[in-house]
Amino acid sequence: MAVLSGYCRVWLLRILALAVFSAPLPEALAQGLENRVKAAYLVNFTRFVAWPSEVASRLEICVAGSQGTYWALVKLLDTKGQAGRAFSARFVLRPDKASGCSAVYLASNDPDLQRYWLRQLPQSATLTVSDDAGFIDAGGMIGFLLIDGKLRFDINQAAINERGLSVSSKLLNLAHRVQRPKQEGRR
Amino acid sequence: MLRNVPIKRKILVSIVGTMIVMITLVGSVFVFYSWFSDRDTAARNLSSIATMFSLNTAAALSFADAGAANELLSSLRGMPEIRRACLYLEDLENGANSGLFASYIRGANIPPCPSREGQLKASQSSFLRVHRAVELDRERIGSLAIERGLADLKASRRVDALVLMVMLVGSVAVATLISNGMQSAIAAPLLSLLGTIRRVSADGDYCLRATRHGSDEVGELIDGFNVMLSSIATRDADLARTREELVLRIAETGAANTELRSVVEDLHRTQKQLVATEKMASLGELVAGVAHEINTPVGVGVTAASTLYGASRDTADAYKTGALTDGGLRRYFEQAMQSSTIILNNLRRAADLVNSFKRVAVDQTSFERRRFHLRSYLEETLLSLRPNLRNTEISVEIDCEASLEVDSVPGAISQIITNLVMNSLSHAFAPGQAGSIVIKAEASGEEVRLSYRDDGCGMDSEIREKIFEPFYTTKRGRGGSGLGMHIVFNLVSQQLGGRVEVVSSPGAGTEVCICFPAQQGTSAPG
């Protein structure tokens, strides 16, 4: 708990710092290439996932821990013609605030934080994305990783399927590593 | 072009030529159709391949995973006809990223994909190209161009053409065989018919018949030809018969003509004889008139002579006996003087009569031309007719200048007047009917106009029109010969050289006008 609260504090500080220094400059925050790539990937992930029909027409992508990624996402959704379905972006501070999120990106490679969030997130059909390869081993669904300076991702197909979602084979083909469901076989 | 070619060649050409044309046509259509159809199929296949790959590469494109995209495109290696595939990224946010994203090239001789899609050359005949937009959630994120070579299609067309050629050669061979068979079936009857026709036209033997081989059109043709030959033969026979008949008929006609000619000659002769007879008859009438006329003075003369003879004999007897007295002698002389005077007077009168009759009779038989006084001649003619007029109530009057002298044929005039008077007596007037005849003659220029008019019953136009025709009479069997007026016409036209016309109507009498030249040679025809 102390660890967690410590992390909370770190995050709170970050957020405060963002609120104080960075809030007027979301454009600047959105400039980072990695943020933009990640934002684009987040949107693309949702496109290769088969959503339950009640949420399929309106997806909300929630970002935690990275204002830059959030603003990059907002900007992306603004510039992109939201063809077919409505996208929205939300910045969340705590996992229990993430209800209604179709996808949650936790910008952290801290395994403890990741496990905390995974545990605390609502047990709904929510696509969980985070940094670092260890995320899918901890039960996360998609984990970013940097290989040769290029952003790649691992997919835990089993975890996605457990939440009633399914992922397109096209996406699986692009993944660096796929954790397949153990008994049901490939879907 | 084929018109003068033998029929065997025609059959060969028609069958083989038709076969070649049909097979070439059908084969070409088939080859072209299969070319276009295969091309179309290939295009559709290519289109679906492109669709499939555009869907499959969407993820790689959206995650900018060129390696994955290349790997995907390299699966086209399983389709040897695909020569090139170019995947282009369209980054709307950052145009600089747009461009060639991944590609697949089959073989070293195929040029690599250009860096921009717009630089792809326009579609060529050697390959097909399909463009597909790569879309993600209906958002265009890139495009895919896939090209397919046409070598396989061309090769299969070459095979088609080869098969077509083989078929063509085989078909021509078969068609030649068939047409050889057809030649004997079609041409043989025709050639046989032709042979018959040649023989018939060469020999003129229409009894030849063509042999019939079957009941098709040629068979009908042969039948028709045979029927025609029969009818020609029949017609020839008919023609020959008709010609013989014609010759016979011509001979008959010639004979009939000869006969007719002789009949006509007989008729002419008879007519001349009749005319002569009629003339003789009028002469006979004249003689009868003369005899009657002479009878009176001769009779008176005879009486006077016999009286003188009786007185002379009595006086001579008295002288012998010496009983002749002076008074008796004086009476005898007185009586002799009277008797001789009577005899002389009557004989002179008879001589006058005979002279007059002789002149008229000679004129009537000789038709000599001479100069004479018309009036006196007319009177002499009437004198000869007096016996015919004596027992009638008909008066005849002559109205003519006594000095009128003509140079013409008096016999003709005499006979004309005689015939006209006899006609009037027998036709114009009923027996015992009173009437008058006026004969008027006057000089009119160089012509003499002689008008004969009676006030008899006249005649209608029908009779008037036929009156000059020979043997036309209204009193056949009652003394009419039908030649009187015909003779009048002949005499006027031939002897006098003049013309005659009849003016008459029923109840208005009859006028016959005769005009003839007063002098010889003025207008007399031959």
mmCIF file of N, CA, C and O in Angstrom, chain B residues 455-511:
data_model
loop_
_atom_site.group_PDB
_atom_site.id
_atom_site.type_symbol
_atom_site.label_atom_id
_atom_site.label_comp_id
_atom_site.label_asym_id
_atom_site.label_seq_id
_atom_site.Cartn_x
_atom_site.Cartn_y
_atom_site.Cartn_z
ATOM 1 N N ASP B 455 -92.177 11.742 -165.572
ATOM 2 C CA ASP B 455 -92.933 12.094 -164.370
ATOM 3 C C ASP B 455 -93.595 10.853 -163.807
ATOM 4 O O ASP B 455 -94.738 10.891 -163.362
ATOM 5 N N GLY B 456 -92.835 9.750 -163.850
ATOM 6 C CA GLY B 456 -93.358 8.481 -163.358
ATOM 7 C C GLY B 456 -93.260 8.356 -161.845
ATOM 8 O O GLY B 456 -93.215 9.367 -161.117
ATOM 9 N N CYS B 457 -93.232 7.099 -161.429
ATOM 10 C CA CYS B 457 -93.317 6.861 -159.982
ATOM 11 C C CYS B 457 -91.997 7.128 -159.240
ATOM 12 O O CYS B 457 -91.959 7.174 -158.020
ATOM 13 N N GLY B 458 -90.889 7.282 -159.982
ATOM 14 C CA GLY B 458 -89.610 7.531 -159.302
ATOM 15 C C GLY B 458 -89.087 6.278 -158.611
ATOM 16 O O GLY B 458 -89.619 5.189 -158.777
ATOM 17 N N MET B 459 -88.072 6.488 -157.820
ATOM 18 C CA MET B 459 -87.497 5.332 -157.112
ATOM 19 C C MET B 459 -86.868 5.809 -155.796
ATOM 20 O O MET B 459 -86.571 7.007 -155.636
ATOM 21 N N ASP B 460 -86.683 4.872 -154.871
ATOM 22 C CA ASP B 460 -86.058 5.290 -153.606
ATOM 23 C C ASP B 460 -84.535 5.234 -153.717
ATOM 24 O O ASP B 460 -83.974 4.810 -154.725
ATOM 25 N N SER B 461 -83.891 5.701 -152.652
ATOM 26 C CA SER B 461 -82.433 5.866 -152.723
ATOM 27 C C SER B 461 -81.733 4.508 -152.844
ATOM 28 O O SER B 461 -80.673 4.407 -153.449
ATOM 29 N N GLU B 462 -82.312 3.479 -152.264
ATOM 30 C CA GLU B 462 -81.663 2.168 -152.307
ATOM 31 C C GLU B 462 -81.541 1.690 -153.752
ATOM 32 O O GLU B 462 -80.482 1.229 -154.187
ATOM 33 N N ILE B 463 -82.635 1.836 -154.481
ATOM 34 C CA ILE B 463 -82.617 1.425 -155.891
ATOM 35 C C ILE B 463 -81.687 2.339 -156.682
ATOM 36 O O ILE B 463 -80.904 1.885 -157.507
ATOM 37 N N ARG B 464 -81.747 3.634 -156.354
ATOM 38 C CA ARG B 464 -80.953 4.600 -157.113
ATOM 39 C C ARG B 464 -79.453 4.297 -156.987
ATOM 40 O O ARG B 464 -78.693 4.430 -157.931
ATOM 41 N N GLU B 465 -79.067 3.890 -155.749
ATOM 42 C CA GLU B 465 -77.643 3.603 -155.559
ATOM 43 C C GLU B 465 -77.192 2.390 -156.358
ATOM 44 O O GLU B 465 -76.035 2.313 -156.769
ATOM 45 N N LYS B 466 -78.095 1.441 -156.558
ATOM 46 C CA LYS B 466 -77.688 0.198 -157.225
ATOM 47 C C LYS B 466 -78.059 0.186 -158.700
ATOM 48 O O LYS B 466 -77.834 -0.818 -159.376
ATOM 49 N N ILE B 467 -78.575 1.279 -159.187
ATOM 50 C CA ILE B 467 -79.232 1.220 -160.495
ATOM 51 C C ILE B 467 -78.263 0.914 -161.626
ATOM 52 O O ILE B 467 -78.633 0.299 -162.628
ATOM 53 N N PHE B 468 -76.967 1.296 -161.438
ATOM 54 C CA PHE B 468 -76.009 1.062 -162.522
ATOM 55 C C PHE B 468 -75.330 -0.297 -162.407
ATOM 56 O O PHE B 468 -74.501 -0.656 -163.224
ATOM 57 N N GLU B 469 -75.618 -1.039 -161.306
ATOM 58 C CA GLU B 469 -74.966 -2.332 -161.156
ATOM 59 C C GLU B 469 -75.530 -3.314 -162.177
ATOM 60 O O GLU B 469 -76.730 -3.312 -162.455
ATOM 61 N N PRO B 470 -74.655 -4.142 -162.754
ATOM 62 C CA PRO B 470 -75.158 -5.103 -163.737
ATOM 63 C C PRO B 470 -76.086 -6.124 -163.071
ATOM 64 O O PRO B 470 -75.864 -6.483 -161.907
ATOM 65 N N PHE B 471 -77.104 -6.527 -163.770
ATOM 66 C CA PHE B 471 -78.066 -7.544 -163.328
ATOM 67 C C PHE B 471 -78.886 -7.093 -162.145
ATOM 68 O O PHE B 471 -79.488 -7.903 -161.469
ATOM 69 N N TYR B 472 -78.842 -5.800 -161.845
ATOM 70 C CA TYR B 472 -79.728 -5.341 -160.787
ATOM 71 C C TYR B 472 -81.052 -4.953 -161.418
ATOM 72 O O TYR B 472 -81.119 -4.083 -162.291
ATOM 73 N N THR B 473 -82.115 -5.613 -160.974
ATOM 74 C CA THR B 473 -83.431 -5.283 -161.537
ATOM 75 C C THR B 473 -84.493 -5.462 -160.469
ATOM 76 O O THR B 473 -84.320 -6.245 -159.539
ATOM 77 N N THR B 474 -85.535 -4.686 -160.579
ATOM 78 C CA THR B 474 -86.667 -4.856 -159.657
ATOM 79 C C THR B 474 -87.739 -5.728 -160.299
ATOM 80 O O THR B 474 -88.757 -5.984 -159.686
ATOM 81 N N LYS B 475 -87.479 -6.122 -161.550
ATOM 82 C CA LYS B 475 -88.507 -6.908 -162.234
ATOM 83 C C LYS B 475 -87.930 -8.197 -162.792
ATOM 84 O O LYS B 475 -88.153 -8.567 -163.944
ATOM 85 N N ARG B 476 -87.140 -8.877 -161.904
ATOM 86 C CA ARG B 476 -86.566 -10.118 -162.400
ATOM 87 C C ARG B 476 -87.681 -11.124 -162.660
ATOM 88 O O ARG B 476 -88.618 -11.232 -161.885
ATOM 89 N N GLY B 477 -87.545 -11.827 -163.760
ATOM 90 C CA GLY B 477 -88.554 -12.808 -164.139
ATOM 91 C C GLY B 477 -89.754 -12.182 -164.857
ATOM 92 O O GLY B 477 -90.636 -12.882 -165.309
ATOM 93 N N ARG B 478 -89.764 -10.840 -164.935
ATOM 94 C CA ARG B 478 -90.889 -10.198 -165.619
ATOM 95 C C ARG B 478 -90.349 -9.341 -166.758
ATOM 96 O O ARG B 478 -90.794 -8.220 -166.985
ATOM 97 N N GLY B 479 -89.329 -9.814 -167.367
ATOM 98 C CA GLY B 479 -88.802 -9.155 -168.554
ATOM 99 C C GLY B 479 -87.592 -8.292 -168.303
ATOM 100 O O GLY B 479 -86.962 -7.807 -169.224
ATOM 101 N N GLY B 480 -87.240 -8.051 -167.024
ATOM 102 C CA GLY B 480 -86.070 -7.209 -166.734
ATOM 103 C C GLY B 480 -84.801 -8.038 -166.781
ATOM 104 O O GLY B 480 -84.742 -9.096 -166.177
ATOM 105 N N SER B 481 -83.806 -7.557 -167.487
ATOM 106 C CA SER B 481 -82.540 -8.278 -167.515
ATOM 107 C C SER B 481 -81.567 -7.707 -166.498
ATOM 108 O O SER B 481 -80.582 -8.331 -166.157
ATOM 109 N N GLY B 482 -81.827 -6.477 -166.021
ATOM 110 C CA GLY B 482 -80.900 -5.854 -165.077
ATOM 111 C C GLY B 482 -79.682 -5.301 -165.773
ATOM 112 O O GLY B 482 -78.703 -4.973 -165.103
ATOM 113 N N LEU B 483 -79.704 -5.166 -167.074
ATOM 114 C CA LEU B 483 -78.525 -4.687 -167.787
ATOM 115 C C LEU B 483 -78.742 -3.330 -168.443
ATOM 116 O O LEU B 483 -77.763 -2.692 -168.846
ATOM 117 N N GLY B 484 -79.975 -2.883 -168.532
ATOM 118 C CA GLY B 484 -80.279 -1.654 -169.272
ATOM 119 C C GLY B 484 -79.487 -0.464 -168.779
ATOM 120 O O GLY B 484 -78.728 0.163 -169.527
ATOM 121 N N MET B 485 -79.598 -0.152 -167.506
ATOM 122 C CA MET B 485 -78.911 1.022 -166.968
ATOM 123 C C MET B 485 -77.401 0.794 -166.893
ATOM 124 O O MET B 485 -76.615 1.720 -166.977
ATOM 125 N N HIS B 486 -76.979 -0.477 -166.709
ATOM 126 C CA HIS B 486 -75.549 -0.782 -166.725
ATOM 127 C C HIS B 486 -74.964 -0.460 -168.103
ATOM 128 O O HIS B 486 -73.899 0.157 -168.208
ATOM 129 N N ILE B 487 -75.737 -0.798 -169.138
ATOM 130 C CA ILE B 487 -75.282 -0.488 -170.498
ATOM 131 C C ILE B 487 -75.245 1.019 -170.693
ATOM 132 O O ILE B 487 -74.291 1.565 -171.268
ATOM 133 N N VAL B 488 -76.294 1.709 -170.141
ATOM 134 C CA VAL B 488 -76.308 3.170 -170.225
ATOM 135 C C VAL B 488 -75.033 3.744 -169.605
ATOM 136 O O VAL B 488 -74.352 4.585 -170.176
ATOM 137 N N PHE B 489 -74.692 3.242 -168.409
ATOM 138 C CA PHE B 489 -73.509 3.739 -167.711
ATOM 139 C C PHE B 489 -72.251 3.485 -168.547
ATOM 140 O O PHE B 489 -71.410 4.368 -168.721
ATOM 141 N N ASN B 490 -72.146 2.251 -169.084
ATOM 142 C CA ASN B 490 -70.971 1.905 -169.880
ATOM 143 C C ASN B 490 -70.873 2.787 -171.108
ATOM 144 O O ASN B 490 -69.790 3.291 -171.435
ATOM 145 N N LEU B 491 -72.002 2.973 -171.784
ATOM 146 C CA LEU B 491 -71.978 3.769 -173.017
ATOM 147 C C LEU B 491 -71.578 5.206 -172.729
ATOM 148 O O LEU B 491 -70.752 5.790 -173.437
ATOM 149 N N VAL B 492 -72.169 5.751 -171.642
ATOM 150 C CA VAL B 492 -71.854 7.148 -171.317
ATOM 151 C C VAL B 492 -70.376 7.289 -170.981
ATOM 152 O O VAL B 492 -69.683 8.175 -171.468
ATOM 153 N N SER B 493 -69.893 6.391 -170.121
ATOM 154 C CA SER B 493 -68.519 6.561 -169.654
ATOM 155 C C SER B 493 -67.504 6.149 -170.707
ATOM 156 O O SER B 493 -66.444 6.755 -170.788
ATOM 157 N N GLN B 494 -67.828 5.129 -171.516
ATOM 158 C CA GLN B 494 -66.805 4.626 -172.439
ATOM 159 C C GLN B 494 -66.948 5.218 -173.841
ATOM 160 O O GLN B 494 -65.963 5.708 -174.404
ATOM 161 N N GLN B 495 -68.176 5.212 -174.363
ATOM 162 C CA GLN B 495 -68.313 5.677 -175.741
ATOM 163 C C GLN B 495 -68.363 7.202 -175.813
ATOM 164 O O GLN B 495 -67.720 7.815 -176.652
ATOM 165 N N LEU B 496 -69.153 7.809 -174.888
ATOM 166 C CA LEU B 496 -69.290 9.262 -174.945
ATOM 167 C C LEU B 496 -68.188 9.980 -174.188
ATOM 168 O O LEU B 496 -67.961 11.167 -174.391
ATOM 169 N N GLY B 497 -67.542 9.255 -173.266
ATOM 170 C CA GLY B 497 -66.527 9.911 -172.424
ATOM 171 C C GLY B 497 -67.153 10.917 -171.496
ATOM 172 O O GLY B 497 -66.555 11.944 -171.168
ATOM 173 N N GLY B 498 -68.349 10.627 -171.046
ATOM 174 C CA GLY B 498 -69.025 11.581 -170.169
ATOM 175 C C GLY B 498 -69.378 10.952 -168.847
ATOM 176 O O GLY B 498 -68.762 9.988 -168.417
ATOM 177 N N ARG B 499 -70.336 11.560 -168.171
ATOM 178 C CA ARG B 499 -70.723 11.049 -166.855
ATOM 179 C C ARG B 499 -72.236 11.082 -166.743
ATOM 180 O O ARG B 499 -72.912 11.867 -167.436
ATOM 181 N N VAL B 500 -72.764 10.248 -165.896
ATOM 182 C CA VAL B 500 -74.212 10.134 -165.785
ATOM 183 C C VAL B 500 -74.595 10.142 -164.315
ATOM 184 O O VAL B 500 -73.872 9.632 -163.470
ATOM 185 N N GLU B 501 -75.735 10.763 -164.005
ATOM 186 C CA GLU B 501 -76.250 10.661 -162.637
ATOM 187 C C GLU B 501 -77.765 10.627 -162.669
ATOM 188 O O GLU B 501 -78.398 11.137 -163.609
ATOM 189 N N VAL B 502 -78.302 10.002 -161.631
ATOM 190 C CA VAL B 502 -79.744 9.814 -161.575
ATOM 191 C C VAL B 502 -80.279 10.592 -160.386
ATOM 192 O O VAL B 502 -79.748 10.483 -159.288
ATOM 193 N N VAL B 503 -81.264 11.438 -160.634
ATOM 194 C CA VAL B 503 -81.925 12.163 -159.550
ATOM 195 C C VAL B 503 -83.347 11.666 -159.497
ATOM 196 O O VAL B 503 -84.092 11.794 -160.471
ATOM 197 N N SER B 504 -83.697 11.097 -158.369
ATOM 198 C CA SER B 504 -85.049 10.556 -158.302
ATOM 199 C C SER B 504 -85.458 10.374 -156.860
ATOM 200 O O SER B 504 -84.623 10.202 -155.976
ATOM 201 N N SER B 505 -86.757 10.455 -156.637
ATOM 202 C CA SER B 505 -87.290 10.058 -155.347
ATOM 203 C C SER B 505 -88.686 9.519 -155.604
ATOM 204 O O SER B 505 -89.319 9.890 -156.593
ATOM 205 N N PRO B 506 -89.173 8.681 -154.712
ATOM 206 C CA PRO B 506 -90.472 8.046 -154.963
ATOM 207 C C PRO B 506 -91.561 9.097 -155.175
ATOM 208 O O PRO B 506 -91.683 10.037 -154.390
ATOM 209 N N GLY B 507 -92.348 8.967 -156.296
ATOM 210 C CA GLY B 507 -93.454 9.865 -156.561
ATOM 211 C C GLY B 507 -93.072 11.148 -157.253
ATOM 212 O O GLY B 507 -93.942 11.923 -157.641
ATOM 213 N N ALA B 508 -91.762 11.418 -157.402
ATOM 214 C CA ALA B 508 -91.329 12.696 -157.971
ATOM 215 C C ALA B 508 -90.704 12.518 -159.342
ATOM 216 O O ALA B 508 -90.033 13.417 -159.832
ATOM 217 N N GLY B 509 -90.919 11.368 -159.960
ATOM 218 C CA GLY B 509 -90.350 11.145 -161.269
ATOM 219 C C GLY B 509 -88.870 10.864 -161.213
ATOM 220 O O GLY B 509 -88.291 10.767 -160.133
ATOM 221 N N THR B 510 -88.271 10.720 -162.376
ATOM 222 C CA THR B 510 -86.854 10.395 -162.451
ATOM 223 C C THR B 510 -86.207 11.295 -163.482
ATOM 224 O O THR B 510 -86.768 11.533 -164.558
ATOM 225 N N GLU B 511 -85.035 11.815 -163.097
ATOM 226 C CA GLU B 511 -84.274 12.586 -164.073
ATOM 227 C C GLU B 511 -82.901 11.953 -164.195
ATOM 228 O O GLU B 511 -82.224 11.721 -163.196
#
